[in-house]
Short mmCIF file of C-alpha atoms in Angstrom, two decimals:
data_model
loop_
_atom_site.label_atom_id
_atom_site.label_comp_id
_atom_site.label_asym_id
_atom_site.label_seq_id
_atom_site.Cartn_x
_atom_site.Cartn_y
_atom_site.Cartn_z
CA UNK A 299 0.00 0.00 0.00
CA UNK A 300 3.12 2.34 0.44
CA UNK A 301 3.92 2.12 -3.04
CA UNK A 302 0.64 2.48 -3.81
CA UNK A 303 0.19 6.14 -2.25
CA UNK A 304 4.26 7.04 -3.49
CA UNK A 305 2.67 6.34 -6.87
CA UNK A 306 -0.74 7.74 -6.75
CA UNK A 307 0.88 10.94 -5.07
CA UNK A 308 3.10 11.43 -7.83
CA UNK A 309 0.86 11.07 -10.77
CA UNK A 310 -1.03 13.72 -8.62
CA UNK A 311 1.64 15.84 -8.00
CA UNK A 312 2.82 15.21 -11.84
CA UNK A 313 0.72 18.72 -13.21
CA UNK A 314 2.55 20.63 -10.17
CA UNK A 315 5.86 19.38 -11.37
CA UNK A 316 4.97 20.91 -14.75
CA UNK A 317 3.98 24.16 -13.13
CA UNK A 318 7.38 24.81 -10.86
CA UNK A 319 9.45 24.42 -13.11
CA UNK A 320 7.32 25.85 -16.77
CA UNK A 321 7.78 22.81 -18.60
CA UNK A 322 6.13 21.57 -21.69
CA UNK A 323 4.98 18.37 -22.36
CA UNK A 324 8.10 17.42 -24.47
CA UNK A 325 10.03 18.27 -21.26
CA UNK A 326 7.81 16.66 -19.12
CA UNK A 327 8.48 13.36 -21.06
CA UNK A 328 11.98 13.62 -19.93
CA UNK A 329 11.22 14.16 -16.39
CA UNK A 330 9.22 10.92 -16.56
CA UNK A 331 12.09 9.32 -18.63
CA UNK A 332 14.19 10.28 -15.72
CA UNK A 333 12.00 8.14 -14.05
CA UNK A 334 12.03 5.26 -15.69
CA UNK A 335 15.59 4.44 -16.77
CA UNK A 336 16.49 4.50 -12.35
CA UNK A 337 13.45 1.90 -12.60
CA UNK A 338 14.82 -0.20 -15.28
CA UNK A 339 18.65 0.09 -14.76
CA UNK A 340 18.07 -0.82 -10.75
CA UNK A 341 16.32 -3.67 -12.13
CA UNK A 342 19.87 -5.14 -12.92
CA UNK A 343 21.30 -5.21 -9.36
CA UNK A 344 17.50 -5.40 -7.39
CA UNK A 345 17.81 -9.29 -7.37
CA UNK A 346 21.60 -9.51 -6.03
CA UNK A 347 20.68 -6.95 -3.32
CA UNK A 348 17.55 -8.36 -2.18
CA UNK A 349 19.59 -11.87 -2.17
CA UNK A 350 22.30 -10.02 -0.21
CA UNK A 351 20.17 -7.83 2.51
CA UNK A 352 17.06 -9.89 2.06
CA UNK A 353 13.94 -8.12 1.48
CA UNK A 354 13.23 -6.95 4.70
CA UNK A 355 16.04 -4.31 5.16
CA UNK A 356 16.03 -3.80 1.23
CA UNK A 357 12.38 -2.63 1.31
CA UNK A 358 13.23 -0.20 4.39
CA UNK A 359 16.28 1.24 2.70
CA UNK A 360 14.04 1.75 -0.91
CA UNK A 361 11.01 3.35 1.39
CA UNK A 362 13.43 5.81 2.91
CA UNK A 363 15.11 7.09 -0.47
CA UNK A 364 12.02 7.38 -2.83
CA UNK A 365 9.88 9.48 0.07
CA UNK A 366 13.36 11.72 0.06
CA UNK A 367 13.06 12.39 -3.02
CA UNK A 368 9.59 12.78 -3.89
CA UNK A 369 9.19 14.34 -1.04
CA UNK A 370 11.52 17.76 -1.96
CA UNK A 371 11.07 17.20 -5.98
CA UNK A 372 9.36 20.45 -6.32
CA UNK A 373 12.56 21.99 -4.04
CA UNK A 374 15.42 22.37 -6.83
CA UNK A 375 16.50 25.36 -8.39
CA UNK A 376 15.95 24.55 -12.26
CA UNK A 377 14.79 21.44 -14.16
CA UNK A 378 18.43 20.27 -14.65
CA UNK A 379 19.06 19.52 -10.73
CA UNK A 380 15.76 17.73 -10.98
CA UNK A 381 16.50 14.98 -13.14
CA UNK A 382 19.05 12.81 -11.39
CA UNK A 383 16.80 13.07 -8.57
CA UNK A 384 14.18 11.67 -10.49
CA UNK A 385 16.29 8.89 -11.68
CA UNK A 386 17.37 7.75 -7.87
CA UNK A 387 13.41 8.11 -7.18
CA UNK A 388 12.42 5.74 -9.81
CA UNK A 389 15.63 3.26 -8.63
CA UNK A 390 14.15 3.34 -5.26
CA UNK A 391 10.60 2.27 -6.01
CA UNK A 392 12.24 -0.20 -8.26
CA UNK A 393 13.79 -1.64 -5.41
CA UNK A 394 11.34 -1.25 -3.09
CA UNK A 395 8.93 -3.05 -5.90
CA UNK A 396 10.65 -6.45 -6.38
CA UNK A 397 11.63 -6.48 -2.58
CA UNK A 398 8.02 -6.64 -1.71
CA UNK A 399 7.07 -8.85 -4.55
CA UNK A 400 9.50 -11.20 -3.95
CA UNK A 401 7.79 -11.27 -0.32
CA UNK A 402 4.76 -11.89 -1.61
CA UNK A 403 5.31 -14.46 -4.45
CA UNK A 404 7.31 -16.60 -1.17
CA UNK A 405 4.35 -16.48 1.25
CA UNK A 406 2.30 -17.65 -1.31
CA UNK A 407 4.52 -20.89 -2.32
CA UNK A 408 4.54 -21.18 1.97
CA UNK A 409 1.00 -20.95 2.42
CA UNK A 410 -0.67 -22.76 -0.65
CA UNK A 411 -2.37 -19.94 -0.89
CA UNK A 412 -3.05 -17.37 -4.20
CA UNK A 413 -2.80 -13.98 -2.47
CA UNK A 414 -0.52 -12.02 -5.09
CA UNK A 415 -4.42 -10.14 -6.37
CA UNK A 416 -4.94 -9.26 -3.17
CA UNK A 417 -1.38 -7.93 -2.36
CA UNK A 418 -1.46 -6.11 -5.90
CA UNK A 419 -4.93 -4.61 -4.88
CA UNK A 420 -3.05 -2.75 -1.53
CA UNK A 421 -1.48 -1.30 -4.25
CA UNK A 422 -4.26 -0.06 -5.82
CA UNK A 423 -5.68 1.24 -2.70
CA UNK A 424 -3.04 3.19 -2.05
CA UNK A 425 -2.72 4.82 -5.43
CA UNK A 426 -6.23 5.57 -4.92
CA UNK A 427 -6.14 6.93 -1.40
CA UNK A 428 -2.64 9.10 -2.17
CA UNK A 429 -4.88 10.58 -4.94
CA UNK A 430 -8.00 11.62 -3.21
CA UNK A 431 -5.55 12.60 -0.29
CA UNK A 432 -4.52 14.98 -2.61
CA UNK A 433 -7.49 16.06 -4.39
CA UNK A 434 -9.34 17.06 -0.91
CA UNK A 435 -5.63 19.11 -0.14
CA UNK A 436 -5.87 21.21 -3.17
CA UNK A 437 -9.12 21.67 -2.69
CA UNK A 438 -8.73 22.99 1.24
CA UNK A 439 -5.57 25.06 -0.60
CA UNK A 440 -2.72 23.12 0.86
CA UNK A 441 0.34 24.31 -1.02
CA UNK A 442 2.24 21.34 -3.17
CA UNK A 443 4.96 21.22 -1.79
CA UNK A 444 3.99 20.93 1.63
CA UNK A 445 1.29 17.88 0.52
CA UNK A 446 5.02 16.52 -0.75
CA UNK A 447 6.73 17.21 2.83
CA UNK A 448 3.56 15.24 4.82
CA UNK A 449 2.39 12.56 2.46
CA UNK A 450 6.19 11.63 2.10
CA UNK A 451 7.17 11.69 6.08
CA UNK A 452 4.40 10.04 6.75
CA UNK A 453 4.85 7.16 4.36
CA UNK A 454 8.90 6.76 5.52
CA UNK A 455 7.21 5.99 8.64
CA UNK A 456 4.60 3.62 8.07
CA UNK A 457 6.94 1.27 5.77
CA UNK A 458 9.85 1.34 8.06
CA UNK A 459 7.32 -0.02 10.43
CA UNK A 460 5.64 -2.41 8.13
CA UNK A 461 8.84 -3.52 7.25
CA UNK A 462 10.07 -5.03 10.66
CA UNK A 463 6.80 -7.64 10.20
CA UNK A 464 8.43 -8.94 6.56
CA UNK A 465 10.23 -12.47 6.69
CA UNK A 466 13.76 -12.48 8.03
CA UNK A 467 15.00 -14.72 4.61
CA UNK A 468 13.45 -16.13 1.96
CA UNK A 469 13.58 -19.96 1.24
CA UNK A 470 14.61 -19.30 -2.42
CA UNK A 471 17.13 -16.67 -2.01
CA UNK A 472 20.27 -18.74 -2.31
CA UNK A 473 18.66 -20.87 -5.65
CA UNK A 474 20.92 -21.06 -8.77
CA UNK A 475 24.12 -19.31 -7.25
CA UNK A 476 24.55 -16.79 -9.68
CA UNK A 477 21.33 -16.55 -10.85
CA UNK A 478 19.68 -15.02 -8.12
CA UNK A 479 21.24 -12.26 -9.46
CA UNK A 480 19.36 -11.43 -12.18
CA UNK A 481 18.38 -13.81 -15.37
CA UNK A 482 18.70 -12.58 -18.80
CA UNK A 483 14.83 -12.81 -20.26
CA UNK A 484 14.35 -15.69 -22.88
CA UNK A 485 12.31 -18.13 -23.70
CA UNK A 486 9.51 -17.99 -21.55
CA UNK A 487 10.56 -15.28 -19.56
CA UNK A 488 10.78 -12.85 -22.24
CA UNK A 489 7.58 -14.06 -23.61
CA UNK A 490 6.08 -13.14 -20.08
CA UNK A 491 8.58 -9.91 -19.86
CA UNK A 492 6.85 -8.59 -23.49
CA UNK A 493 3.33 -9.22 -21.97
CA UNK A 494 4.64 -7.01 -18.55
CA UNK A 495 5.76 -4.83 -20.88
CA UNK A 496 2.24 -4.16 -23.01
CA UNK A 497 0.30 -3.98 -19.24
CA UNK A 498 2.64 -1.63 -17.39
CA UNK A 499 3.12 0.61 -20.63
CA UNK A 500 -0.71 1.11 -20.29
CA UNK A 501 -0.86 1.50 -16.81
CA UNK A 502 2.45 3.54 -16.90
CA UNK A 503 0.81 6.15 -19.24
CA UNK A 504 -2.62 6.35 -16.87
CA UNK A 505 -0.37 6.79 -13.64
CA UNK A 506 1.82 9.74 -15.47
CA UNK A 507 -0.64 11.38 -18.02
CA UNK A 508 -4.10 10.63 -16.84
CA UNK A 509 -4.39 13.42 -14.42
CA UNK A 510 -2.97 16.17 -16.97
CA UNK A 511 -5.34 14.90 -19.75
CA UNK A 512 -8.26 15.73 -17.30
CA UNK A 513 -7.41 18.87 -16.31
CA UNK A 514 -5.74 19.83 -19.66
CA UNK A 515 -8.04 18.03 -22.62
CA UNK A 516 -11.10 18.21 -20.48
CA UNK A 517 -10.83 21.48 -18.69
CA UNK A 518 -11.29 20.11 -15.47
CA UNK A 519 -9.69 21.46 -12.32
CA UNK A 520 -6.92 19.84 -10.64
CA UNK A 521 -8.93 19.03 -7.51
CA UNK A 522 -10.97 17.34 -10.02
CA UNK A 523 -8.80 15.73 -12.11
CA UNK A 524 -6.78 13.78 -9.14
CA UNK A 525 -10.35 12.04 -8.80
CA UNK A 526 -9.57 10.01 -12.15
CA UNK A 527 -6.65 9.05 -10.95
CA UNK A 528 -8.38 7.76 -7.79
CA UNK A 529 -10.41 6.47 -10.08
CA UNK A 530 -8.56 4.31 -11.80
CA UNK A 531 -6.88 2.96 -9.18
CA UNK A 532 -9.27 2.00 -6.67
CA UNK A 533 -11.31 0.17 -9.44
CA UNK A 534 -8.07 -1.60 -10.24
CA UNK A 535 -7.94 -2.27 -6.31
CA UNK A 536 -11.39 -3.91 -6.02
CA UNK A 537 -10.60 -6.02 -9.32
CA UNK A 538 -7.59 -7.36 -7.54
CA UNK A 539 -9.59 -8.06 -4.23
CA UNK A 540 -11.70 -10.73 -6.60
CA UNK A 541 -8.77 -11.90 -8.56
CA UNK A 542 -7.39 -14.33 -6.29
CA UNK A 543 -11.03 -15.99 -6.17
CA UNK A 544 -11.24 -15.67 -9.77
CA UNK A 545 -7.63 -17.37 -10.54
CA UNK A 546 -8.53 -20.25 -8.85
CA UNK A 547 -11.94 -20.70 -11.02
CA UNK A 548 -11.03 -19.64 -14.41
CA UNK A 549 -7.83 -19.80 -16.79
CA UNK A 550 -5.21 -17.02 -16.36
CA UNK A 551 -5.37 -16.21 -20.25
CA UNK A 552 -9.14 -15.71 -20.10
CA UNK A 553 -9.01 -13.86 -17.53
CA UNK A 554 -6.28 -11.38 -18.75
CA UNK A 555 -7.74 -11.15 -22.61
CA UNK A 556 -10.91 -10.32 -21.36
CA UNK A 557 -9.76 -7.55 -19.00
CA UNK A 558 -6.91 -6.27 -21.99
CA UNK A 559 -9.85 -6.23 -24.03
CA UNK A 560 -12.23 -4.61 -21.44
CA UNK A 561 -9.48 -1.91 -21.05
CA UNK A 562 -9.11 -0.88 -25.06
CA UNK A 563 -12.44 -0.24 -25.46
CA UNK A 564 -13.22 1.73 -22.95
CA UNK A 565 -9.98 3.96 -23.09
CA UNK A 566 -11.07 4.81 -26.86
CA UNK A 567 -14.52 5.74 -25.72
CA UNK A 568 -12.80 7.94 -23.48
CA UNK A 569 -11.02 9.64 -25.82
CA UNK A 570 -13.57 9.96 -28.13
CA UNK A 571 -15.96 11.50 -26.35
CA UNK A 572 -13.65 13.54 -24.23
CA UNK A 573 -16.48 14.29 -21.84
CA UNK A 574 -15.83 14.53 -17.55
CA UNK A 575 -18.19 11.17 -16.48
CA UNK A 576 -17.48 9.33 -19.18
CA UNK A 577 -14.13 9.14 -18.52
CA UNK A 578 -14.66 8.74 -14.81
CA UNK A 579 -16.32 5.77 -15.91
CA UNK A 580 -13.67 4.67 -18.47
CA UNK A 581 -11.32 4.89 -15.87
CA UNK A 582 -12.63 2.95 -13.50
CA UNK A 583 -12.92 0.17 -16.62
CA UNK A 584 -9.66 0.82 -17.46
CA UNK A 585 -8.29 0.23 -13.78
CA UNK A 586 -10.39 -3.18 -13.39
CA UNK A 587 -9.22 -3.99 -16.74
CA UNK A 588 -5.56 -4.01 -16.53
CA UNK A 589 -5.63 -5.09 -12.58
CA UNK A 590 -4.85 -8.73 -12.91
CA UNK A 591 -1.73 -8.08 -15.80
CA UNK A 592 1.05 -7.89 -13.11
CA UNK A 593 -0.78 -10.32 -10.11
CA UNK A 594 -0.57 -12.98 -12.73
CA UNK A 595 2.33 -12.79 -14.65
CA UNK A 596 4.81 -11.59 -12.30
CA UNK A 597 4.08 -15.15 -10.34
CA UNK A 598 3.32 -17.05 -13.80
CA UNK A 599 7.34 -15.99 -13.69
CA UNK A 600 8.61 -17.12 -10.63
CA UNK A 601 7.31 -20.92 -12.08
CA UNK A 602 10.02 -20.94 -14.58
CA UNK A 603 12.63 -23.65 -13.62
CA UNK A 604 15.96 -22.74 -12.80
CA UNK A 605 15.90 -19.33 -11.76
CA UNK A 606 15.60 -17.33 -7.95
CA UNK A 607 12.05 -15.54 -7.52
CA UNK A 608 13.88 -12.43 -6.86
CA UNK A 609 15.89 -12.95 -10.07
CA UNK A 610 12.87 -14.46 -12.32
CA UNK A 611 10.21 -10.87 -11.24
CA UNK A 612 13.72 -8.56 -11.87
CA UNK A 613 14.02 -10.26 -15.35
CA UNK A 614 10.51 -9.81 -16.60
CA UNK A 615 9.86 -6.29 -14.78
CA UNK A 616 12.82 -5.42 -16.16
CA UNK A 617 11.02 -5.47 -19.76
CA UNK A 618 8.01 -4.47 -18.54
CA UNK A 619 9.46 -1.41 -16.33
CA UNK A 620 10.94 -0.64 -19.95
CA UNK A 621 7.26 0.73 -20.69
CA UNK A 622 8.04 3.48 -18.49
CA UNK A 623 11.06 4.04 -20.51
CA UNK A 624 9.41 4.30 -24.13
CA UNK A 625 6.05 5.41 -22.54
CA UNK A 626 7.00 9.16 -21.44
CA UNK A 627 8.91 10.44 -24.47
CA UNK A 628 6.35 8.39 -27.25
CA UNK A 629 3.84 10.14 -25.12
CA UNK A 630 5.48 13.51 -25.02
CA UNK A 631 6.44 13.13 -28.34
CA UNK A 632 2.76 12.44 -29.96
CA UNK A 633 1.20 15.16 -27.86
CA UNK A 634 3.63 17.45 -29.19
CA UNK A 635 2.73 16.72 -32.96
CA UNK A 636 -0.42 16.18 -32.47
CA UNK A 637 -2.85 16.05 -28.66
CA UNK A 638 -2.76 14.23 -25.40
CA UNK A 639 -5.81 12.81 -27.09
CA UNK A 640 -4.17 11.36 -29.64
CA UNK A 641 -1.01 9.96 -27.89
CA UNK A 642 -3.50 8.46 -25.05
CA UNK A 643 -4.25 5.41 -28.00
CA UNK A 644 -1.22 4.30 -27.33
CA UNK A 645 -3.31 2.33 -23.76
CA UNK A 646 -5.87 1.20 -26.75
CA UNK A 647 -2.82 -0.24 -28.59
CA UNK A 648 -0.93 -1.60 -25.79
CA UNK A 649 -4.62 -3.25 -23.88
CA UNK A 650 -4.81 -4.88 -27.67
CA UNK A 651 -1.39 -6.41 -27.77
CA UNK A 652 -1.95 -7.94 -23.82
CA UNK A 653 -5.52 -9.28 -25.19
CA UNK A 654 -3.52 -11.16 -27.96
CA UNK A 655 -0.36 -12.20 -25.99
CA UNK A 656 -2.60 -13.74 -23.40
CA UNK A 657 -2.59 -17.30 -25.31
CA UNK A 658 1.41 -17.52 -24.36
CA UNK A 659 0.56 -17.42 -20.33
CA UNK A 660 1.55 -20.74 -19.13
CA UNK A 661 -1.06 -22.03 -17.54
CA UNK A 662 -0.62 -23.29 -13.63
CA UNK A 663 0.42 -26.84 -12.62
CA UNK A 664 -2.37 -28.44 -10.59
#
């Protein structure tokens, strides 16, 4: 749930970044670029240090640096001085990310139990409450940066706490020697890794952009427009409350076309009609849509032979996170030439290219 409200505060926050520093979207794409290369490139060390500190003390020291530096990101004199802090921000959640999903994937081999939906769906929750959080503190006229200062404190806290409950090891960390470290994706890995990459590419762009195109397409205020976000995410968060119940009645690639194809159409109705409740609505369809993309394929992963969970989640996030990569600057890019409108297909595309890829999910041994 920490990561959750890290998130959902930043998308929120995302529009105020834009402001401080008088940025246009094209710049803006960079920020988020920032972003995502400390995501991906941490990805290439995040197994060997979770197999070295274990994911208890690597999930503390990830918590501590990403509220840092969220926390002060509207602080820096110019643009410039913002961008490596950006990149150790999205490094840090990257960290923090497979620490906690390398918890989860373990006490769900221990317990016999499929819990990774309802994990996933903390996450959503907290997205959703760190953007109403901050749509009621805009609306009361709370300043930016001091939402930043509180939300961020605050969170520090709670997941250094939450963190001392975590297992002490893991009975996979010391798998495959060297693999542990991190396992180059092929085969079925990268086949998984492509489909992480198509869902996180769509939910990458409603995270970063779906805020802006609200307030900046539609013409709503920002008080407003953080309610999308919240939104999207707590549908997303009930999906993944049913989605444990639901992987244990139907197949994994039924369930994950029909929510890929939920999510298309409903994001192109969206941006068709560009009107405020239908895309409140759209959102929410969106959110449920794409909720059980990472649940299920970030464990389908961990089932591949021969490699550390820790290593197998780094090795397919690490194509997926690279959605976050090509995501801000296509985005930027399209708006640029064209409209936020237009470069928002790119969910449509990307929710069509999950629906397809579904067939390739391995399905689960008995």
């Amino acid at each position: 749930m920490a990561l959750g409200v890290i998130v959902g505060t930043w998308g929120t926050h995302i529009p105020s970044v834009k402001a401080r520093y008088a940025l246009s979207e094209a710049t803006l794409s960079l920020v988020l670029l920032a972003v995502a290369i400390g995501t991906v490139l941490a990805l290439f060390i995040a197994g060997r240090i979770v197999g070295r500190l274990g994911a208890r003390k690597t999930t503390a020291l990830a918590a501590l640096s990403m509220s840092l530096m969220l926390g002060v990101a509207l602080e820096y004199p110019s643009v410039i001085a913002l961008l490596p802090m950006m990149l150790i921000f999205g490094a840090s959640m990257s960290l923090f990310d497979v620490a906690i999903n390398t918890e989860g994937s373990e006490l769900e081999s221990v317990s016999g139990r499929t819990i990774m939906s309802n994990l996933h769906g903390m996450f959503s929750v907290g997205g959703m409450a760190g953007a109403a959080l901050a749509s009621y503190l805009f609306a009361t006229g709370v300043a930016p940066r001091l939402q930043l200062f509180g939300v961020c404190g605050g969170i520090a806290i709670v997941a250094l706490i939450a963190a001392r409950g975590m297992l002490e090891t893991h009975a996979g960390s010391g798998e495959g020697g060297e693999k542990a470290h991190f396992a180059w994706p092929k085969g079925l890995l990268l086949i998984i890794g492509i489909l992480v990459l198509a869902g996180m590419t769509a939910e990458g762009v409603m995270y970063d952009w779906c805020v802006l195109y609200l307030k900046q397409d539609v013409g709503m205020p920002q008080a407003q427009a953080a309610l999308g976000y919240a939104t999207f995410s707590g549908a997303m968060a009930l999906s993944r409350f049913g989605g444990d119940l639901l992987r244990s009645r139907y197949s994994e690639q039924a369930l994950l076309r029909f929510g890929a194809t939920i999510s298309a159409v409903a994001m192109a109705i969206v941006l068709i009609s560009a009107n405020p409740l239908v895309a409140f609505v759209g959102f929410a369809l969106v959110g449920a849509g794409l909720a059980p993309v990472a649940p299920i394929l970030f464990n389908a992963a961990t089932r591949v032979p021969g490699v550390s969970r820790a290593a197998a989640i780094a090795s397919v996030t690490s194509i997926g996170y690279s959605g976050f990569m090509i995501g801000p600057p296509l985005i930027g890019s399209i708006a640029t030439a064209t409209s936020l409108t237009m470069a928002l297909f790119v969910v449509v595309l990307a929710s069509g290219l999950l629906a397809y890829g579904a067939r390739f999910v391995p399905r689960k041994q008995p």
